[in-house]
Coordinates of C-alpha atoms in Angstrom, one line a residue:
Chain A
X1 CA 0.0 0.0 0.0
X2 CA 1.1 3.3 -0.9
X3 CA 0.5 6.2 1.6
X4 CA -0.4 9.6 0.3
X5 CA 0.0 12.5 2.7
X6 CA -2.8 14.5 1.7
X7 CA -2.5 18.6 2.3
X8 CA -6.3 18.3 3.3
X9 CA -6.6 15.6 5.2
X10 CA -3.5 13.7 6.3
X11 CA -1.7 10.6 5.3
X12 CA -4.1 8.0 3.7
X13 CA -3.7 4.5 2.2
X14 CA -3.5 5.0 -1.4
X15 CA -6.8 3.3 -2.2
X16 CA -8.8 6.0 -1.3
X17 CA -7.4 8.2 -4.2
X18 CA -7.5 7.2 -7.5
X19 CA -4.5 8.1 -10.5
X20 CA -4.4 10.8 -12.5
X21 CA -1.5 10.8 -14.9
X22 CA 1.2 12.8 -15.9
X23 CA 1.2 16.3 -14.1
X24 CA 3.4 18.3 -16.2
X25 CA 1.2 18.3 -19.6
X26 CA 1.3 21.2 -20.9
X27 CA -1.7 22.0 -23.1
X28 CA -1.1 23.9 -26.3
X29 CA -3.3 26.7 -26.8
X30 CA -6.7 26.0 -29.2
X31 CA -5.2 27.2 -32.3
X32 CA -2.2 24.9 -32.0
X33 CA -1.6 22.7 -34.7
X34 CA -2.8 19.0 -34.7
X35 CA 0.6 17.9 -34.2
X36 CA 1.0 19.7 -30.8
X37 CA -2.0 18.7 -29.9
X38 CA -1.5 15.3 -31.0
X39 CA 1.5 15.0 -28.7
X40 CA -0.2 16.8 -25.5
X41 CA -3.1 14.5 -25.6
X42 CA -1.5 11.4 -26.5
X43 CA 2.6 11.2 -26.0
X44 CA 4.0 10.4 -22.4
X45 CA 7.5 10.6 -21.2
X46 CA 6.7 7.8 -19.4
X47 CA 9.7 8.3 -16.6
X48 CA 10.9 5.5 -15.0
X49 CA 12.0 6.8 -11.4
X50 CA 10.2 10.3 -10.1
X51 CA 8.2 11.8 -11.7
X52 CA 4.7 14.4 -11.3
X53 CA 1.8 12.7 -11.3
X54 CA -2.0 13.8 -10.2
X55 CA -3.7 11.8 -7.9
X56 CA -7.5 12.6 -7.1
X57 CA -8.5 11.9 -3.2
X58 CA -11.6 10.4 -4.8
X59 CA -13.4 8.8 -1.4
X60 CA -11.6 11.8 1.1
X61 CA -11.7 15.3 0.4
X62 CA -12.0 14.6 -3.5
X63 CA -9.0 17.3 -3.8
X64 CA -6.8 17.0 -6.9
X65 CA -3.2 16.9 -5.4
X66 CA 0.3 16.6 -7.7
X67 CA 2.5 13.6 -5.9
X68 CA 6.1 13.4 -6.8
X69 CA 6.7 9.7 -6.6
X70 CA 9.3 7.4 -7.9
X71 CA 7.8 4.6 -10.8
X72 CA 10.4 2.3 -9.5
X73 CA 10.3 2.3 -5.8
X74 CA 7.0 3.8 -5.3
X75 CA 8.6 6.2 -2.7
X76 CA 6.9 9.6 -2.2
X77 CA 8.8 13.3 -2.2
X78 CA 6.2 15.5 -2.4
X79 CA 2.3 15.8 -2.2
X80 CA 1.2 18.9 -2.9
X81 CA -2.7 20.6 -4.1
X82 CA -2.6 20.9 -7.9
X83 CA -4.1 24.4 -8.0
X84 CA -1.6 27.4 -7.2
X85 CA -3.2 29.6 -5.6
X86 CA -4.4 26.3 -3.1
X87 CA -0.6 25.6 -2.8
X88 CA 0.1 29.2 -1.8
X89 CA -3.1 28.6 0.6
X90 CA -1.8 25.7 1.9
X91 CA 1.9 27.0 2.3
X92 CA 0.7 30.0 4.4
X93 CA -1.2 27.7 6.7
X94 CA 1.9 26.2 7.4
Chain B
X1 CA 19.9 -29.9 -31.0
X2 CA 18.5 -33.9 -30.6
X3 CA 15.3 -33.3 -32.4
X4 CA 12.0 -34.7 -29.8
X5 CA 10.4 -37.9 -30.9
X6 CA 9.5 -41.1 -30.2
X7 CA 12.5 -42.7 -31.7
X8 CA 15.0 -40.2 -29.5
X9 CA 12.7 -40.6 -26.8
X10 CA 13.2 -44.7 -26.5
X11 CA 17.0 -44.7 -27.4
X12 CA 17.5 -41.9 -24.7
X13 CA 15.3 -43.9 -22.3
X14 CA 17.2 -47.1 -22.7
X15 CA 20.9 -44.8 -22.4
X16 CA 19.9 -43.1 -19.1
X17 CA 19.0 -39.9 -20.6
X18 CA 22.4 -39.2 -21.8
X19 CA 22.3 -38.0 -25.1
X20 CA 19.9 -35.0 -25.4
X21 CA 22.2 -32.1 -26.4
X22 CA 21.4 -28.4 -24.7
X23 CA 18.2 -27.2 -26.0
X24 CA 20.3 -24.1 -27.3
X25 CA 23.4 -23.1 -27.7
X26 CA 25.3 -19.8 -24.7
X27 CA 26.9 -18.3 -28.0
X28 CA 30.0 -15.4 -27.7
X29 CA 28.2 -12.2 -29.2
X30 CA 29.4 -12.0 -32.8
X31 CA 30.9 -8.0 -33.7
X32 CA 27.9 -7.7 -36.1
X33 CA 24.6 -9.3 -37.4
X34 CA 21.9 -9.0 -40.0
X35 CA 19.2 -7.7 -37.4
X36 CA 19.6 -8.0 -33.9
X37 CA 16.8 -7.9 -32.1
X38 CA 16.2 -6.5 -28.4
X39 CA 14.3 -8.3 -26.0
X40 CA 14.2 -12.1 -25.6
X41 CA 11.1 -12.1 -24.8
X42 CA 8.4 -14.1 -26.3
X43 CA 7.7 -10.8 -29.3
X44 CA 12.1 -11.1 -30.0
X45 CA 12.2 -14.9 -29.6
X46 CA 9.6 -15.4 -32.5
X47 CA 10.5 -12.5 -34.5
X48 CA 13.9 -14.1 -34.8
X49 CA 12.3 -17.8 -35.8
X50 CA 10.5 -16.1 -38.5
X51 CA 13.2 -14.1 -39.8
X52 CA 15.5 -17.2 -40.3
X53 CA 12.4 -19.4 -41.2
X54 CA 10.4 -17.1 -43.5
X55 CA 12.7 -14.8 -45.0
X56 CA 16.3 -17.0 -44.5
X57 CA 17.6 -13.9 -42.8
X58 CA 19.6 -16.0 -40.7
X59 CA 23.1 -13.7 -39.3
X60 CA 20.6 -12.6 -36.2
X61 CA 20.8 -11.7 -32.5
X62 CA 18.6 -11.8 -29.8
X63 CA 19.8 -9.6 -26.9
X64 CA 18.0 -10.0 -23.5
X65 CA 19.1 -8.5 -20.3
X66 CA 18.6 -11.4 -17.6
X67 CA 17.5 -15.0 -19.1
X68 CA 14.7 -16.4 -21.7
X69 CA 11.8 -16.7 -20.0
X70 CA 12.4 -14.4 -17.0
X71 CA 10.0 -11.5 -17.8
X72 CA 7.0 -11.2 -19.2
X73 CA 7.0 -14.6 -21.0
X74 CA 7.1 -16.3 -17.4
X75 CA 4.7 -13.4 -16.2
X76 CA 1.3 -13.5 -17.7
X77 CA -2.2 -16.0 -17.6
X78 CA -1.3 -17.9 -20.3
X79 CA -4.9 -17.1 -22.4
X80 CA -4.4 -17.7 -26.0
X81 CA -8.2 -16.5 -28.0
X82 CA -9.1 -14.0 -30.8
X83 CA -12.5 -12.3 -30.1
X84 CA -11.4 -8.7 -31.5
X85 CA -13.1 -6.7 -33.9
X86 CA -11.5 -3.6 -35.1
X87 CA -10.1 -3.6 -38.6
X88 CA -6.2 -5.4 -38.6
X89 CA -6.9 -6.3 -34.9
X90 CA -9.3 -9.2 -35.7
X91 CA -7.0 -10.6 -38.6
X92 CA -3.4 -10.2 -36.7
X93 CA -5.2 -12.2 -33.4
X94 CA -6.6 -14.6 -36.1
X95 CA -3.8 -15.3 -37.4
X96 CA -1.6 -15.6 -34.6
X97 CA -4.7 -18.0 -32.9
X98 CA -3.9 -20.1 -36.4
X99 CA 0.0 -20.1 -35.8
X100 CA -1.2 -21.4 -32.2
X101 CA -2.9 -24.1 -33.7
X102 CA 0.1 -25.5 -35.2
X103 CA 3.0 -24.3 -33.0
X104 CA 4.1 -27.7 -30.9
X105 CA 4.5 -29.1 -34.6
X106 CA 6.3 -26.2 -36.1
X107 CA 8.6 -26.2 -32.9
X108 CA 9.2 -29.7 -32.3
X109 CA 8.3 -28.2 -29.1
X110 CA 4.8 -29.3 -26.6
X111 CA 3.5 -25.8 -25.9
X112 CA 0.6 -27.4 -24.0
X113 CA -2.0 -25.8 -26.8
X114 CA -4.9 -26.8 -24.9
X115 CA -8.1 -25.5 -27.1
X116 CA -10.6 -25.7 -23.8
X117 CA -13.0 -22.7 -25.1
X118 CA -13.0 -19.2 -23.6
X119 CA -16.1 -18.1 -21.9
X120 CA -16.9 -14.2 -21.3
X121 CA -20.0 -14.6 -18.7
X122 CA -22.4 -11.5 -19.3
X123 CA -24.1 -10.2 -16.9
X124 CA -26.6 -7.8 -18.3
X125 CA -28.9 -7.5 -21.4
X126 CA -26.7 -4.6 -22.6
X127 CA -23.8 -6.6 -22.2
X128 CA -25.5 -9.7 -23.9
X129 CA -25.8 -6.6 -26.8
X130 CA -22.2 -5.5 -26.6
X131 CA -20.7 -8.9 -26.9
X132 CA -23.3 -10.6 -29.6
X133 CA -22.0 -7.7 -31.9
X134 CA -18.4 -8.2 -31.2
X135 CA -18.8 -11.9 -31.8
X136 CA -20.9 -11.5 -34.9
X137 CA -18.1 -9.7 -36.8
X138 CA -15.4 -12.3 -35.4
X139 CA -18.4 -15.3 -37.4
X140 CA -18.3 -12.5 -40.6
X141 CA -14.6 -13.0 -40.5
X142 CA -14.5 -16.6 -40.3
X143 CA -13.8 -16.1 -36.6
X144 CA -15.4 -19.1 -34.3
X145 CA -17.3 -17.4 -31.6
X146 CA -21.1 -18.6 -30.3
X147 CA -23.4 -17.3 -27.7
X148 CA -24.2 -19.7 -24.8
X149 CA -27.6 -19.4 -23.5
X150 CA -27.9 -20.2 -19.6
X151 CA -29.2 -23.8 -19.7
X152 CA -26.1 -24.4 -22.1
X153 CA -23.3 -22.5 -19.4
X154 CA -25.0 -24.5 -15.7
X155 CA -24.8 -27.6 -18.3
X156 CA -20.9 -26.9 -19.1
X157 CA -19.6 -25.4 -16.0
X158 CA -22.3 -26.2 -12.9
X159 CA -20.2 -24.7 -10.2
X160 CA -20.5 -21.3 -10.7
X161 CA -22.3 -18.4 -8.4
X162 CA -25.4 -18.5 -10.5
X163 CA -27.1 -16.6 -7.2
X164 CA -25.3 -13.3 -7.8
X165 CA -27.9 -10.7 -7.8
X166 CA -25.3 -7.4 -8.3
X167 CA -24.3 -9.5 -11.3
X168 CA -26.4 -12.3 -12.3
X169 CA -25.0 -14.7 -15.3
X170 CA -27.2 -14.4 -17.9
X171 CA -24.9 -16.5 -20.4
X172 CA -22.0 -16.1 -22.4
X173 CA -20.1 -15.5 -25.2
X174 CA -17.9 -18.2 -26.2
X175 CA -14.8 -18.4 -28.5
X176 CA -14.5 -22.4 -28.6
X177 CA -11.0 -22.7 -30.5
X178 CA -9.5 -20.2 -27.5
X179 CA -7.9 -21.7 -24.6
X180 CA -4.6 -21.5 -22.8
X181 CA -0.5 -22.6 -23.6
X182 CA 2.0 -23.1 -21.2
X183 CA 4.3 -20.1 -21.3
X184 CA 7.5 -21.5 -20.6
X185 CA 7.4 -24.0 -23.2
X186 CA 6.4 -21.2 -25.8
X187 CA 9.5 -19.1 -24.8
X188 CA 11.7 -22.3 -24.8
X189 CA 10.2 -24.3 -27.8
X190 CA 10.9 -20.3 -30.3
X191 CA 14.9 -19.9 -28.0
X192 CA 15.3 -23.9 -29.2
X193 CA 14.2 -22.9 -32.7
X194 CA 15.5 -19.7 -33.8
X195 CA 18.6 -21.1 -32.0
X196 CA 18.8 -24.5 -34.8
X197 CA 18.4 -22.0 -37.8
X198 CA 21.3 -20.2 -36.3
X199 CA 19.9 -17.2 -34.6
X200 CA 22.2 -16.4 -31.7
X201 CA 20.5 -15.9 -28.5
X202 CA 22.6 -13.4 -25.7
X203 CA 21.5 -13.7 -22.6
X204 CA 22.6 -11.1 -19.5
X205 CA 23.1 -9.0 -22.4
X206 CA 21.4 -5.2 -21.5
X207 CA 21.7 -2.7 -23.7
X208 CA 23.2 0.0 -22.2
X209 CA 23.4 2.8 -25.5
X210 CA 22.9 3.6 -28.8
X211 CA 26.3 4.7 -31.5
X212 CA 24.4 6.6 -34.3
X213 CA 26.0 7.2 -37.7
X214 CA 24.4 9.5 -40.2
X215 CA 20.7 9.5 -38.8
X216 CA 21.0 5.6 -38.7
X217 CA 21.9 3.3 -35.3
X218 CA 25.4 2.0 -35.8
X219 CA 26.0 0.6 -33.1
X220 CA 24.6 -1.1 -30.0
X221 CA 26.6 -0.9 -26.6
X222 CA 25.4 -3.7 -24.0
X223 CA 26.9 -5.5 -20.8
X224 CA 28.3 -7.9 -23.4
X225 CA 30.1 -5.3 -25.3
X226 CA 29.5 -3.2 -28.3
X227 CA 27.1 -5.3 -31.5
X228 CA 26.7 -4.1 -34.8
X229 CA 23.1 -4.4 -36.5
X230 CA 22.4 -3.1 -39.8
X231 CA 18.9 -3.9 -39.1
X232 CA 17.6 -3.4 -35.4
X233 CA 14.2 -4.1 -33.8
X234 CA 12.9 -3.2 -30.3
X235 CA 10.7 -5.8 -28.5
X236 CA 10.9 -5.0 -25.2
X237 CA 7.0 -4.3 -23.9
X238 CA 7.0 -2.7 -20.8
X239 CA 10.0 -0.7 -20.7
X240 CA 9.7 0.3 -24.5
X241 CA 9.9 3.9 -23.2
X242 CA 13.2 3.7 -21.8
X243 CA 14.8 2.3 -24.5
X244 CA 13.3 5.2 -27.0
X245 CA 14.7 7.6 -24.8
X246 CA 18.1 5.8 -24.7
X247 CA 17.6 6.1 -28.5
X248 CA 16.6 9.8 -28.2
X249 CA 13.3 9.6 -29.8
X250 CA 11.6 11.4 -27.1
X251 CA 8.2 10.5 -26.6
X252 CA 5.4 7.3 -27.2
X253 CA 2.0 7.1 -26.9
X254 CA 2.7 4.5 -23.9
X255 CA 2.6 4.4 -20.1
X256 CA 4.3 1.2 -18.0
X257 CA 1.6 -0.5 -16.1
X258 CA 1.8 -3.3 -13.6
X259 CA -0.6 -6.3 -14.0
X260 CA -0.6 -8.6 -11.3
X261 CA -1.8 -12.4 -11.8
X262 CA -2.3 -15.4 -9.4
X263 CA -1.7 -19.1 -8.9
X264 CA -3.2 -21.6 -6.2
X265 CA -2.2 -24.7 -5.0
X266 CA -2.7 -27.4 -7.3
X267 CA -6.4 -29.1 -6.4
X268 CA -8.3 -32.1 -8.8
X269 CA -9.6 -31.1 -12.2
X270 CA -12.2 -28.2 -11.2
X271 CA -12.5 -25.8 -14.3
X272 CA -12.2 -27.1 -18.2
X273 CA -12.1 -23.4 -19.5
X274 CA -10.9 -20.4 -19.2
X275 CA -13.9 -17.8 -17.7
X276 CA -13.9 -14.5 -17.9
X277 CA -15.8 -12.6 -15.7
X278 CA -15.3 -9.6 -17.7
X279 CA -18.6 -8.2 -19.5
X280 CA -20.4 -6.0 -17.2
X281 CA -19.3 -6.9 -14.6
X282 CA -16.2 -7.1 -12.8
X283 CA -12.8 -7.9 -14.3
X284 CA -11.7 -11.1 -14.0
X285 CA -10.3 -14.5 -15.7
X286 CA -9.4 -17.8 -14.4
X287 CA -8.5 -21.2 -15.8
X288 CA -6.7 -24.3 -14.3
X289 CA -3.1 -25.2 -15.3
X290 CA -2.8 -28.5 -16.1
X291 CA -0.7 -29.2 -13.0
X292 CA -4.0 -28.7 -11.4
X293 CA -3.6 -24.7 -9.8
X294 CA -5.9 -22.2 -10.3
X295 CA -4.3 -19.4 -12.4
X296 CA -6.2 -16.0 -12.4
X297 CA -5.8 -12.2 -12.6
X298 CA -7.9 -9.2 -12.8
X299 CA -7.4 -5.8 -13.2
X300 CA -4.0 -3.5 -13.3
X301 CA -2.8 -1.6 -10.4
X302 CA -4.3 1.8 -11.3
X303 CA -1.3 3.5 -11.3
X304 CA 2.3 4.0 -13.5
X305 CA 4.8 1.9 -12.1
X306 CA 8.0 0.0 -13.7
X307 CA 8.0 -2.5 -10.2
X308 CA 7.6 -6.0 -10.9
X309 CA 5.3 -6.4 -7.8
X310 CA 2.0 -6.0 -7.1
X311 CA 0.0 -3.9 -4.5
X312 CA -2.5 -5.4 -1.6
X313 CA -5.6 -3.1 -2.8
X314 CA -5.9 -5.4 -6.1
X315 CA -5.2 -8.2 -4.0
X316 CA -7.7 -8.1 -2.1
X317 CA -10.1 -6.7 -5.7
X318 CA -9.3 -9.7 -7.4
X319 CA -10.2 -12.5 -4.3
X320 CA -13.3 -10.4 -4.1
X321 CA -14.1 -11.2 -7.4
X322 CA -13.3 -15.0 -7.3
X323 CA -15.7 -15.3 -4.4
X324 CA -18.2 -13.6 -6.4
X325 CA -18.4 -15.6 -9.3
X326 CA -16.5 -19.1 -7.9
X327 CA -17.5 -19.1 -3.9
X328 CA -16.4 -22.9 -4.0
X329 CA -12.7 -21.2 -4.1
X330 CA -13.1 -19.6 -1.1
X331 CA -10.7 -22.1 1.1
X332 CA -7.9 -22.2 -1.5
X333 CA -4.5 -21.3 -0.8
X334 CA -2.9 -18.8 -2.7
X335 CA 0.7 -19.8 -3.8
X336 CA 2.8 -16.9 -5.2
X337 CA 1.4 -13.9 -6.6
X338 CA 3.8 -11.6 -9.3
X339 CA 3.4 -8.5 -11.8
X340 CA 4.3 -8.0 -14.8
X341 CA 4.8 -4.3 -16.6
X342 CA 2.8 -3.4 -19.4
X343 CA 2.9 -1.3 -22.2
X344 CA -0.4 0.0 -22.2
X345 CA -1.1 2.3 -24.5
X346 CA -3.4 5.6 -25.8
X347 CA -5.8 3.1 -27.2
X348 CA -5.3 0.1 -26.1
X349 CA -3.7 -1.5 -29.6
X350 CA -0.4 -2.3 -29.9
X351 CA 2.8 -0.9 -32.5
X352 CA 4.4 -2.9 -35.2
X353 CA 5.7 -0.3 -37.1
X354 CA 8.9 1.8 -38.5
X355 CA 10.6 4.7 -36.7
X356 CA 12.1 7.8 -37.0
X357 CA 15.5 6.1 -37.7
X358 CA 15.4 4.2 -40.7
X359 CA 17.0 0.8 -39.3
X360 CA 15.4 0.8 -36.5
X361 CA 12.0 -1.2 -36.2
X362 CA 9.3 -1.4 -33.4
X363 CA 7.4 -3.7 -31.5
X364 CA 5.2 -2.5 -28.2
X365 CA 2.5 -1.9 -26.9
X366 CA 1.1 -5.0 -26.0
X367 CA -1.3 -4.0 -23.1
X368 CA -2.9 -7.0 -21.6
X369 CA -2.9 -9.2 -24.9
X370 CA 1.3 -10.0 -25.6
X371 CA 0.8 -13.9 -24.8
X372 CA -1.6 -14.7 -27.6
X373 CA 0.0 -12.0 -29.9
X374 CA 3.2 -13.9 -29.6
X375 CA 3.4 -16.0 -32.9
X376 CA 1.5 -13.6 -35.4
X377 CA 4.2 -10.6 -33.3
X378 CA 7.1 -12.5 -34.3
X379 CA 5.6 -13.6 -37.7
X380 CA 4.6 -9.5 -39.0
X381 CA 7.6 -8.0 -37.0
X382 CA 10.1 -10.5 -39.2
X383 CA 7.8 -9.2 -42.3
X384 CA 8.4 -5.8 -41.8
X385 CA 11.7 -6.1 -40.7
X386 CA 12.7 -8.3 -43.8
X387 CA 10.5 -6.4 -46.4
X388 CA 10.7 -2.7 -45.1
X389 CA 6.8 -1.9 -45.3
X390 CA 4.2 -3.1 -43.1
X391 CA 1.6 -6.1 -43.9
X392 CA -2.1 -4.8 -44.5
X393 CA -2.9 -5.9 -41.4
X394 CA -0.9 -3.8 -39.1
X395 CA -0.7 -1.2 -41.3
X396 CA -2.3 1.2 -39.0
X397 CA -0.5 -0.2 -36.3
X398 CA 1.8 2.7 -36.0
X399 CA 2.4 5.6 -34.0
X400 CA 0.6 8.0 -36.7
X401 CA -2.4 6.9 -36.5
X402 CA -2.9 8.8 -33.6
X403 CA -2.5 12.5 -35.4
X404 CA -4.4 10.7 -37.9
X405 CA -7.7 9.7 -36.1
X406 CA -7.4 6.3 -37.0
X407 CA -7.1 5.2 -33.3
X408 CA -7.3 1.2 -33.0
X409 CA -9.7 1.7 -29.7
X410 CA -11.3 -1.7 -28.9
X411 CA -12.7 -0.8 -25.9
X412 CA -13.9 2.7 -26.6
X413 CA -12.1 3.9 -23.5
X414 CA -10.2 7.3 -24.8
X415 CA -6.6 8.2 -24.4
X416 CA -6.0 7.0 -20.8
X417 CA -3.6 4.4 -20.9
X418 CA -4.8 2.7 -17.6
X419 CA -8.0 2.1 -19.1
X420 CA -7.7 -0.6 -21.9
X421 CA -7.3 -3.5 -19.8

């Protein structure tokens, strides 16, 4: 089991999230050609070792949150809300 | 290589088993080969048989970085069947069920081909629907596929939980020619044969980088040291990604998933098919080795990971499902559970296709289905390696098809990898 140390709530076993995907998708703007689109919407780095995921806390606080976690070991760096501005929230709670 | 028959069989009874010879050969790596092929999987293991036995391209290498039959090939639930319908899918899975038909003779090798029927229980009258039209375009293609009513599935396998009332069996779709191999033999039986035609097969051999020379790959460096290829094709599902980017070819329409599957002690014959627990309802398959355990597996893991272990959660998922469609499993013992990493990709199809650099070829992508794929893989991966342009069959089997629209979606499920189990 993979514990996720949610901003909102606390640490939780991972089964009460459920996976995103890649965090650090950068969507192209609408007038982009097909090709950037193409590769936003279906091209993955695919990292193996950390990388930015989203996970959603799906049965908690149904938060999205962006986990830094390693493909290989499954060991977490970071958890943190996947808005800005919540981050910034969150930081100054602190 | 002492070929297997009855004759060899008697004269190396009477000798005390003395004179089989090794079933293939531990060769030095050569400086360069016609194609060498990474990944001695199941995928590299038949594309190389294929090449030497189809095309007589015989100077070839199989690299693999630990031993033959140590990944995926040892790895998966062993289901061999062909109920696809998309255009190229439905043909390739065909074909490769028809290779499957004929493989322990082609080999001189048992694979175990046990054709025991595949049965996909459905478990509502929109999934009766769903499935009746998938089957009916595998029977347009020639395809065997039939509809059990429910008299017809208590007849042929009694035991089930016909008193689920989430999920109540209202019958099933059937592909009688499907069934299951044993994976071992199929990994051993291609090593043995590509091996006789005088395929060289490295094992502990990683690849560790890529020499280019004027767009092309010149060279490959590995543990074993540095191979020439003038031709080179990747078959290495599940970490396909890292190679590409060892290759510098940046991205792939791929994600590495973890599939987890099961086996149980071995108990007296119990199940004569594989089930499949699978139409709308949960996910689930099962089947009994012919050692007598109880081999099953469900759903992935849910999230990216390159680990070769599974996770409780799914555990736990998948014995919830047994006991909802097989309660008399319920005091079994579960012997060894183990994941494999998949390639699963944007739309669930797979890649058998050309590349950016022009001698370098691709296999990947094999999502849940690499097992049955294996012979018809190594058979259109040898073709398009040998002939430089895909067959009509996995023309679209390519990583354009994507900008294209021509996605290969089975399952309807969209661009999330996770999804096309």
């Amino acid at each position: 089991m993979i514990r996720i140390n949610c901003p909102y709530c606390g640490e939780r076993d991972h089964s009460e999230f459920s996976y995103g995907g890649d965090a650090t998708i950068n969507y192209p703007s609408l007038d982009a050609s097909e090709k950037e689109w193409t590769e936003a919407i279906f091209f993955r780095k695919n990292i193996k070792g950390f990388q930015f995921e989203t996970w959603h806390h799906s049965n908690g606080c149904r938060m999205w949150l962006v986990v830094e976690r390693s493909t290989v070991t499954h060991e977490i760096k970071s958890v943190k809300p996947s808005h800005p501005d919540l981050q910034k929230i969150v930081e100054n709670n602190k | 290589m002492t070929k297997f028959n009855a004759w060899n069989v008697i004269k190396n009874g009477l000798n005390g088993q003395s004179y089989w010879t090794r079933q293939w050969r531990d060769p030095e790596p050569k400086s360069s080969y016609d194609v060498v092929i990474i990944g001695g999987g199941l995928h590299g293991l038949a594309t190389a048989y294929y090449l030497a036995k189809n095309h007589n391209i015989k100077n070839v290498a199989v690299l693999e970085k630990g031993w033959i039959g140590g990944g995926n090939a040892g790895r998966n639930t062993t289901i061999v069947r062909s109920n696809y319908m998309m255009p190229g899918n439905h043909e390739f899975y065909e074909h490769s069920l028809k290779l499957w038909e004929n493989l322990s003779h082609e080999l001189n090798y048992n694979v175990m081909f046990s054709q025991r029927a595949h049965v996909s229980l459905f478990h509502s009258p929109g999934a009766k629907d769903s499935v009746s039209r998938i089957y009916n375009i595998m029977r347009l293609h020639g395809t065997d596929a039939e509809l059990w009513d429910l008299k017809t599935l208590k007849k042929k396998i009694p035991h089930l939980n016909y008193h689920n009332s989430r999920f109540p069996i209202l019958g099933a779709a059937v592909q009688k020619r499907a069934g299951n191999a044993r994976h071992d033999a199929v990994a051993w039986g291609y090593a043995r044969a590509a091996d006789t035609l005088g395929v060289d097969i490295l094992q502990n051999c990683e690849v560790t980088g890529f020499t280019r020379k004027n767009g092309n790959i010149e060279s490959i460096q590995t543990s074993r040291g540095i191979i020439k290829g003038k031709k080179i094709g990747f078959a290495v599902a599940g970490n396909t990604s890292v190679l590409w980017q060892m290759a510098e070819l940046g991205n792939l329409p791929i994600e590495s998933h973890k599939l987890q599957a099961f086996v149980s002690e071995a108990v007296k014959p119990l199940l004569d098919q594989v089930v499949v627990y699978g139409v709308g309802g949960a996910h689930f398959y099962i089947s009994q080795s012919d050692k007598g355990s109880m081999v099953f597996g469900g759903d992935l893991d849910w999230y990216k990971s390159y680990a070769q272990r599974g996770n409780l959660p799914m555990v736990q998922d998948v014995a919830e499902a047994a006991m909802a469609i097989f309660p008399s499993l319920g005091r079994i013992r579960l012997l060894r559970h183990w994941a494999g990493v998949m390639d699963m990709t944007m739309d669930g199809s797979f890649f058998i296709c050309k590349t950016p650099i022009s001698n370098l070829y691709l296999n990947a992508g094999w999502n849940y289905g690499g097992f049955k794929a294996s012979p018809a893989s190594g058979w259109y991966f040898a073709d398009l390696i040998a002939n430089e342009s895909p067959h009509n069959y996995v023309q679209n089997h390519n990583l354009e098809r994507f900008e294209k629209g021509i996605n290969i979606d089975e399952r309807g499920a969209g661009p999330d990898p996770k999804l096309h189990g």
